Amino acid sequence: MDYEALKEQWSEVEERDGVRLSWNVFPSSRMEASRLVVPIGALYTPLKEKPDTPLLQFEPVTCKQPCRSVLNPFCQVDVRARVWICPFCLSRNQLPPHYKDITANAIPPELHPANTTIEYRLSRPAPAPPIFLYVVDLCQEEDGLTSLKESLVMSLSLLPENALVGLITFGTMAQVHEIGYEGCAKSYVFRGSKDYSAKQVQEMLGLSSSGIRPGSHAQPG
């Protein structure tokens, strides 16, 4: 398959699943990974309407610890040995007993090439409520920003009632908004011209055990 055909295939997957990867091919070694100019990541479209998404009434088959990726159409499957190979960590995993009857022509839904997005109805409750973090680019024309605000407000009405919501805006500065603070508008501001380590951000937001939020006071020992 030539490069143009590959690009067309990637575009079809992006449109179907609402996801775009920073790289369409993953590095095969730590050396290759260390040379990436852009980190591996994905832009995902939450709540994308997909009326044809399969809903499976059983638990997903996952890779061994610590990977825990889910069985999917990109996995290599040996139906005779009842083994599947994870495309992320290349671990070999046994298929569960109830997959004993699968063949090359009779595969479970999660292995079908068209089912790159599926949903599972889990028997156990979710351990925590869903979290939605809005990251908004403020560097745009006023009309575009107004339209974006309207879309964000509308999207809030679509979220589950128990969802947790966060907001980060960025322009010249990056602001982490504390939207649950009722007294006034409150946010933590980071200069765009300065580099911050993950530890510094955690401490400034009070997310580490030793972190004290700006404007707050340490409790006496």
PDB file of C-alpha atoms in Angstrom:
ATOM      1  CA  MET A   1       0.000   0.000   0.000  1.00  0.00           C
ATOM      2  CA  ASP A   2       1.451   3.399  -1.010  1.00  0.00           C
ATOM      3  CA  TYR A   3       1.601   6.440   1.265  1.00  0.00           C
ATOM      4  CA  GLU A   4      -1.385   8.222  -0.313  1.00  0.00           C
ATOM      5  CA  ALA A   5      -3.564   5.150   0.223  1.00  0.00           C
ATOM      6  CA  LEU A   6      -2.376   4.970   3.833  1.00  0.00           C
ATOM      7  CA  LYS A   7      -3.275   8.634   4.410  1.00  0.00           C
ATOM      8  CA  GLU A   8      -6.748   8.011   3.014  1.00  0.00           C
ATOM      9  CA  GLN A   9      -7.157   4.982   5.280  1.00  0.00           C
ATOM     10  CA  TRP A  10      -6.048   6.993   8.331  1.00  0.00           C
ATOM     11  CA  SER A  11      -8.501   9.771   7.436  1.00  0.00           C
ATOM     12  CA  GLU A  12     -11.349   7.264   7.260  1.00  0.00           C
ATOM     13  CA  VAL A  13     -10.503   5.929  10.724  1.00  0.00           C
ATOM     14  CA  GLU A  14     -10.245   9.471  12.130  1.00  0.00           C
ATOM     15  CA  GLU A  15     -13.661  10.361  10.743  1.00  0.00           C
ATOM     16  CA  ARG A  16     -15.266   7.127  11.930  1.00  0.00           C
ATOM     17  CA  ASP A  17     -13.839   7.067  15.456  1.00  0.00           C
ATOM     18  CA  GLY A  18     -13.299  10.770  16.159  1.00  0.00           C
ATOM     19  CA  VAL A  19      -9.659  10.242  17.088  1.00  0.00           C
ATOM     20  CA  ARG A  20      -6.410  11.638  15.690  1.00  0.00           C
ATOM     21  CA  LEU A  21      -2.973  10.397  16.748  1.00  0.00           C
ATOM     22  CA  SER A  22       0.178  12.491  16.795  1.00  0.00           C
ATOM     23  CA  TRP A  23       1.879   9.527  15.087  1.00  0.00           C
ATOM     24  CA  ASN A  24       0.220   6.849  12.971  1.00  0.00           C
ATOM     25  CA  VAL A  25       3.153   4.472  13.493  1.00  0.00           C
ATOM     26  CA  PHE A  26       4.518   3.735  16.975  1.00  0.00           C
ATOM     27  CA  PRO A  27       8.271   3.432  17.652  1.00  0.00           C
ATOM     28  CA  SER A  28       9.467  -0.162  17.925  1.00  0.00           C
ATOM     29  CA  SER A  29      12.256   0.505  20.423  1.00  0.00           C
ATOM     30  CA  ARG A  30      13.170   2.800  23.314  1.00  0.00           C
ATOM     31  CA  MET A  31      15.829   4.395  21.117  1.00  0.00           C
ATOM     32  CA  GLU A  32      13.254   5.327  18.470  1.00  0.00           C
ATOM     33  CA  ALA A  33      10.884   6.590  21.165  1.00  0.00           C
ATOM     34  CA  SER A  34      13.597   8.852  22.615  1.00  0.00           C
ATOM     35  CA  ARG A  35      14.047  10.510  19.214  1.00  0.00           C
ATOM     36  CA  LEU A  36      10.408  11.533  18.777  1.00  0.00           C
ATOM     37  CA  VAL A  37      10.114  15.287  18.253  1.00  0.00           C
ATOM     38  CA  VAL A  38       6.424  15.197  19.242  1.00  0.00           C
ATOM     39  CA  PRO A  39       5.271  12.911  22.098  1.00  0.00           C
ATOM     40  CA  ILE A  40       2.864  10.074  21.358  1.00  0.00           C
ATOM     41  CA  GLY A  41      -0.654  11.286  22.045  1.00  0.00           C
ATOM     42  CA  ALA A  42      -4.202  11.323  20.744  1.00  0.00           C
ATOM     43  CA  LEU A  43      -6.968  13.864  20.253  1.00  0.00           C
ATOM     44  CA  TYR A  44     -10.269  12.162  21.063  1.00  0.00           C
ATOM     45  CA  THR A  45     -13.830  13.401  20.507  1.00  0.00           C
ATOM     46  CA  PRO A  46     -15.860  12.723  23.674  1.00  0.00           C
ATOM     47  CA  LEU A  47     -19.546  11.869  23.217  1.00  0.00           C
ATOM     48  CA  LYS A  48     -19.151  11.535  19.438  1.00  0.00           C
ATOM     49  CA  GLU A  49     -22.411  10.302  17.939  1.00  0.00           C
ATOM     50  CA  LYS A  50     -21.925   6.793  16.543  1.00  0.00           C
ATOM     51  CA  PRO A  51     -25.321   5.098  16.267  1.00  0.00           C
ATOM     52  CA  ASP A  52     -23.739   1.940  14.854  1.00  0.00           C
ATOM     53  CA  THR A  53     -21.378   1.417  17.810  1.00  0.00           C
ATOM     54  CA  PRO A  54     -21.680  -2.198  19.086  1.00  0.00           C
ATOM     55  CA  LEU A  55     -22.695  -2.572  22.742  1.00  0.00           C
ATOM     56  CA  LEU A  56     -21.209  -5.755  24.199  1.00  0.00           C
ATOM     57  CA  GLN A  57     -22.828  -7.365  27.234  1.00  0.00           C
ATOM     58  CA  PHE A  58     -19.665  -8.774  28.784  1.00  0.00           C
ATOM     59  CA  GLU A  59     -16.364  -7.694  30.310  1.00  0.00           C
ATOM     60  CA  PRO A  60     -13.529  -6.689  27.943  1.00  0.00           C
ATOM     61  CA  VAL A  61     -10.598  -9.050  27.467  1.00  0.00           C
ATOM     62  CA  THR A  62      -7.465  -7.235  28.632  1.00  0.00           C
ATOM     63  CA  CYS A  63      -3.714  -7.686  28.344  1.00  0.00           C
ATOM     64  CA  LYS A  64      -1.696  -8.699  31.397  1.00  0.00           C
ATOM     65  CA  GLN A  65      -0.397  -6.148  33.923  1.00  0.00           C
ATOM     66  CA  PRO A  66       0.843  -3.450  33.664  1.00  0.00           C
ATOM     67  CA  CYS A  67      -0.324  -2.944  30.051  1.00  0.00           C
ATOM     68  CA  ARG A  68      -4.059  -3.719  30.398  1.00  0.00           C
ATOM     69  CA  SER A  69      -4.856  -2.822  26.787  1.00  0.00           C
ATOM     70  CA  VAL A  70      -8.130  -4.245  25.463  1.00  0.00           C
ATOM     71  CA  LEU A  71      -8.511  -6.938  22.794  1.00  0.00           C
ATOM     72  CA  ASN A  72      -9.129  -5.127  19.499  1.00  0.00           C
ATOM     73  CA  PRO A  73      -9.005  -5.574  15.693  1.00  0.00           C
ATOM     74  CA  PHE A  74      -5.298  -4.656  15.577  1.00  0.00           C
ATOM     75  CA  CYS A  75      -4.257  -7.619  17.741  1.00  0.00           C
ATOM     76  CA  GLN A  76      -2.686 -10.718  16.208  1.00  0.00           C
ATOM     77  CA  VAL A  77      -4.779 -13.786  17.075  1.00  0.00           C
ATOM     78  CA  ASP A  78      -3.755 -17.435  16.810  1.00  0.00           C
ATOM     79  CA  VAL A  79      -7.130 -19.204  16.838  1.00  0.00           C
ATOM     80  CA  ARG A  80      -5.555 -22.664  17.065  1.00  0.00           C
ATOM     81  CA  ALA A  81      -3.400 -21.871  20.082  1.00  0.00           C
ATOM     82  CA  ARG A  82      -6.113 -19.584  21.537  1.00  0.00           C
ATOM     83  CA  VAL A  83      -3.525 -16.829  21.971  1.00  0.00           C
ATOM     84  CA  TRP A  84      -3.572 -13.135  21.121  1.00  0.00           C
ATOM     85  CA  ILE A  85      -0.626 -10.721  20.909  1.00  0.00           C
ATOM     86  CA  CYS A  86      -0.949  -7.191  22.235  1.00  0.00           C
ATOM     87  CA  PRO A  87       0.033  -4.587  19.586  1.00  0.00           C
ATOM     88  CA  PHE A  88       1.292  -2.216  22.304  1.00  0.00           C
ATOM     89  CA  CYS A  89       3.578  -4.335  24.487  1.00  0.00           C
ATOM     90  CA  LEU A  90       3.770  -7.472  22.270  1.00  0.00           C
ATOM     91  CA  SER A  91       2.811  -9.728  25.195  1.00  0.00           C
ATOM     92  CA  ARG A  92       1.176 -13.072  24.436  1.00  0.00           C
ATOM     93  CA  ASN A  93      -2.150 -13.600  26.200  1.00  0.00           C
ATOM     94  CA  GLN A  94      -4.451 -16.599  26.461  1.00  0.00           C
ATOM     95  CA  LEU A  95      -7.982 -16.125  25.188  1.00  0.00           C
ATOM     96  CA  PRO A  96     -10.641 -16.815  27.851  1.00  0.00           C
ATOM     97  CA  PRO A  97     -12.435 -20.207  27.846  1.00  0.00           C
ATOM     98  CA  HIS A  98     -15.658 -18.841  26.344  1.00  0.00           C
ATOM     99  CA  TYR A  99     -13.709 -17.965  23.168  1.00  0.00           C
ATOM    100  CA  LYS A 100     -12.955 -21.632  22.474  1.00  0.00           C
ATOM    101  CA  ASP A 101     -15.238 -21.805  19.438  1.00  0.00           C
ATOM    102  CA  ILE A 102     -13.805 -18.891  17.470  1.00  0.00           C
ATOM    103  CA  THR A 103     -12.338 -19.539  14.033  1.00  0.00           C
ATOM    104  CA  ALA A 104     -10.796 -17.408  11.310  1.00  0.00           C
ATOM    105  CA  ASN A 105     -14.309 -16.963   9.877  1.00  0.00           C
ATOM    106  CA  ALA A 106     -16.187 -16.681  13.180  1.00  0.00           C
ATOM    107  CA  ILE A 107     -14.587 -14.037  15.358  1.00  0.00           C
ATOM    108  CA  PRO A 108     -15.997 -12.092  18.320  1.00  0.00           C
ATOM    109  CA  PRO A 109     -17.273  -8.540  17.677  1.00  0.00           C
ATOM    110  CA  GLU A 110     -14.262  -6.816  19.240  1.00  0.00           C
ATOM    111  CA  LEU A 111     -11.971  -8.402  16.616  1.00  0.00           C
ATOM    112  CA  HIS A 112     -14.027  -7.379  13.600  1.00  0.00           C
ATOM    113  CA  PRO A 113     -12.023  -4.913  11.437  1.00  0.00           C
ATOM    114  CA  ALA A 114     -14.909  -2.413  11.353  1.00  0.00           C
ATOM    115  CA  ASN A 115     -15.301  -2.327  15.143  1.00  0.00           C
ATOM    116  CA  THR A 116     -12.462   0.034  16.025  1.00  0.00           C
ATOM    117  CA  THR A 117     -14.784   1.667  18.574  1.00  0.00           C
ATOM    118  CA  ILE A 118     -17.054  -0.418  20.795  1.00  0.00           C
ATOM    119  CA  GLU A 119     -18.752  -0.047  24.159  1.00  0.00           C
ATOM    120  CA  TYR A 120     -19.074  -2.516  27.026  1.00  0.00           C
ATOM    121  CA  ARG A 121     -21.900  -2.809  29.532  1.00  0.00           C
ATOM    122  CA  LEU A 122     -20.008  -3.672  32.707  1.00  0.00           C
ATOM    123  CA  SER A 123     -21.529  -5.722  35.498  1.00  0.00           C
ATOM    124  CA  ARG A 124     -19.619  -3.791  38.146  1.00  0.00           C
ATOM    125  CA  PRO A 125     -20.114  -0.085  38.876  1.00  0.00           C
ATOM    126  CA  ALA A 126     -17.437   2.346  37.759  1.00  0.00           C
ATOM    127  CA  PRO A 127     -14.883   2.935  40.556  1.00  0.00           C
ATOM    128  CA  ALA A 128     -15.079   6.709  40.025  1.00  0.00           C
ATOM    129  CA  PRO A 129     -17.313   9.185  38.173  1.00  0.00           C
ATOM    130  CA  PRO A 130     -16.289  10.208  34.635  1.00  0.00           C
ATOM    131  CA  ILE A 131     -13.992  13.223  34.368  1.00  0.00           C
ATOM    132  CA  PHE A 132     -14.151  15.767  31.538  1.00  0.00           C
ATOM    133  CA  LEU A 133     -11.338  18.322  31.272  1.00  0.00           C
ATOM    134  CA  TYR A 134     -11.987  21.171  28.834  1.00  0.00           C
ATOM    135  CA  VAL A 135      -8.792  22.673  27.359  1.00  0.00           C
ATOM    136  CA  VAL A 136      -9.639  25.878  25.466  1.00  0.00           C
ATOM    137  CA  ASP A 137      -7.402  27.885  23.114  1.00  0.00           C
ATOM    138  CA  LEU A 138      -8.225  31.593  23.561  1.00  0.00           C
ATOM    139  CA  CYS A 139      -6.057  32.749  20.632  1.00  0.00           C
ATOM    140  CA  GLN A 140      -8.795  33.076  18.028  1.00  0.00           C
ATOM    141  CA  GLU A 141     -11.158  35.609  16.496  1.00  0.00           C
ATOM    142  CA  GLU A 142     -14.006  36.932  18.651  1.00  0.00           C
ATOM    143  CA  ASP A 143     -16.696  35.265  16.504  1.00  0.00           C
ATOM    144  CA  GLY A 144     -14.956  31.909  16.787  1.00  0.00           C
ATOM    145  CA  LEU A 145     -14.535  32.282  20.526  1.00  0.00           C
ATOM    146  CA  THR A 146     -18.221  33.176  20.958  1.00  0.00           C
ATOM    147  CA  SER A 147     -19.250  30.117  18.956  1.00  0.00           C
ATOM    148  CA  LEU A 148     -16.889  27.960  21.006  1.00  0.00           C
ATOM    149  CA  LYS A 149     -18.396  29.232  24.270  1.00  0.00           C
ATOM    150  CA  GLU A 150     -21.888  28.325  23.047  1.00  0.00           C
ATOM    151  CA  SER A 151     -20.729  24.839  22.090  1.00  0.00           C
ATOM    152  CA  LEU A 152     -19.078  24.315  25.476  1.00  0.00           C
ATOM    153  CA  VAL A 153     -22.196  25.397  27.358  1.00  0.00           C
ATOM    154  CA  MET A 154     -24.323  23.065  25.243  1.00  0.00           C
ATOM    155  CA  SER A 155     -21.928  20.162  25.810  1.00  0.00           C
ATOM    156  CA  LEU A 156     -22.275  20.560  29.582  1.00  0.00           C
ATOM    157  CA  SER A 157     -25.944  19.587  29.301  1.00  0.00           C
ATOM    158  CA  LEU A 158     -24.923  16.288  27.695  1.00  0.00           C
ATOM    159  CA  LEU A 159     -22.618  15.170  30.496  1.00  0.00           C
ATOM    160  CA  PRO A 160     -23.698  12.606  33.122  1.00  0.00           C
ATOM    161  CA  GLU A 161     -25.026  14.170  36.319  1.00  0.00           C
ATOM    162  CA  ASN A 162     -22.207  12.713  38.410  1.00  0.00           C
ATOM    163  CA  ALA A 163     -19.435  13.843  36.036  1.00  0.00           C
ATOM    164  CA  LEU A 164     -16.493  15.879  37.315  1.00  0.00           C
ATOM    165  CA  VAL A 165     -15.573  18.853  35.120  1.00  0.00           C
ATOM    166  CA  GLY A 166     -12.353  20.874  34.856  1.00  0.00           C
ATOM    167  CA  LEU A 167     -11.392  23.875  32.731  1.00  0.00           C
ATOM    168  CA  ILE A 168      -7.993  24.997  31.418  1.00  0.00           C
ATOM    169  CA  THR A 169      -7.654  28.007  29.106  1.00  0.00           C
ATOM    170  CA  PHE A 170      -4.480  29.078  27.369  1.00  0.00           C
ATOM    171  CA  GLY A 171      -3.269  32.077  25.393  1.00  0.00           C
ATOM    172  CA  THR A 172      -0.319  34.202  26.505  1.00  0.00           C
ATOM    173  CA  MET A 173      -0.870  32.578  29.885  1.00  0.00           C
ATOM    174  CA  ALA A 174      -2.241  29.175  30.845  1.00  0.00           C
ATOM    175  CA  GLN A 175      -4.986  29.260  33.467  1.00  0.00           C
ATOM    176  CA  VAL A 176      -6.313  26.355  35.523  1.00  0.00           C
ATOM    177  CA  HIS A 177      -9.756  27.444  36.708  1.00  0.00           C
ATOM    178  CA  GLU A 178     -11.217  26.426  40.053  1.00  0.00           C
ATOM    179  CA  ILE A 179     -14.822  26.372  38.864  1.00  0.00           C
ATOM    180  CA  GLY A 180     -16.201  25.082  42.149  1.00  0.00           C
ATOM    181  CA  TYR A 181     -15.111  28.238  43.973  1.00  0.00           C
ATOM    182  CA  GLU A 182     -18.263  30.327  44.532  1.00  0.00           C
ATOM    183  CA  GLY A 183     -16.822  33.493  46.087  1.00  0.00           C
ATOM    184  CA  CYS A 184     -15.346  34.851  42.830  1.00  0.00           C
ATOM    185  CA  ALA A 185     -13.611  33.758  39.652  1.00  0.00           C
ATOM    186  CA  LYS A 186     -10.493  31.893  40.756  1.00  0.00           C
ATOM    187  CA  SER A 187      -7.688  30.403  38.686  1.00  0.00           C
ATOM    188  CA  TYR A 188      -4.021  29.428  38.865  1.00  0.00           C
ATOM    189  CA  VAL A 189      -1.951  31.236  36.237  1.00  0.00           C
ATOM    190  CA  PHE A 190       1.178  29.877  34.532  1.00  0.00           C
ATOM    191  CA  ARG A 191       3.348  32.086  32.332  1.00  0.00           C
ATOM    192  CA  GLY A 192       3.601  30.880  28.767  1.00  0.00           C
ATOM    193  CA  SER A 193       7.233  31.987  28.550  1.00  0.00           C
ATOM    194  CA  LYS A 194       8.338  29.797  31.449  1.00  0.00           C
ATOM    195  CA  ASP A 195       8.904  26.048  31.617  1.00  0.00           C
ATOM    196  CA  TYR A 196       7.386  24.157  34.547  1.00  0.00           C
ATOM    197  CA  SER A 197       8.187  20.622  35.610  1.00  0.00           C
ATOM    198  CA  ALA A 198       5.351  18.211  36.369  1.00  0.00           C
ATOM    199  CA  LYS A 199       6.341  18.331  40.041  1.00  0.00           C
ATOM    200  CA  GLN A 200       6.142  22.139  40.108  1.00  0.00           C
ATOM    201  CA  VAL A 201       2.666  22.095  38.568  1.00  0.00           C
ATOM    202  CA  GLN A 202       1.505  19.473  41.062  1.00  0.00           C
ATOM    203  CA  GLU A 203       2.795  21.506  43.991  1.00  0.00           C
ATOM    204  CA  MET A 204       1.312  24.783  42.733  1.00  0.00           C
ATOM    205  CA  LEU A 205      -2.096  23.159  42.261  1.00  0.00           C
ATOM    206  CA  GLY A 206      -1.905  21.382  45.599  1.00  0.00           C
ATOM    207  CA  LEU A 207      -2.030  17.940  43.991  1.00  0.00           C
ATOM    208  CA  SER A 208       1.002  16.510  45.776  1.00  0.00           C
ATOM    209  CA  SER A 209       1.214  15.497  49.407  1.00  0.00           C
ATOM    210  CA  SER A 210       3.569  18.386  50.142  1.00  0.00           C
ATOM    211  CA  GLY A 211       1.902  20.908  47.849  1.00  0.00           C
ATOM    212  CA  ILE A 212       0.282  24.022  49.304  1.00  0.00           C
ATOM    213  CA  ARG A 213      -2.127  25.834  47.029  1.00  0.00           C
ATOM    214  CA  PRO A 214      -1.290  29.473  46.311  1.00  0.00           C
ATOM    215  CA  GLY A 215      -3.135  31.737  48.722  1.00  0.00           C
ATOM    216  CA  SER A 216      -3.678  28.976  51.277  1.00  0.00           C
ATOM    217  CA  HIS A 217      -1.849  28.361  54.536  1.00  0.00           C
ATOM    218  CA  ALA A 218      -0.230  25.258  55.881  1.00  0.00           C
ATOM    219  CA  GLN A 219      -1.978  23.678  58.829  1.00  0.00           C
ATOM    220  CA  PRO A 220       0.038  23.895  62.034  1.00  0.00           C
ATOM    221  CA  GLY A 221       1.750  20.651  62.953  1.00  0.00           C
TER     222      GLY A 221
END
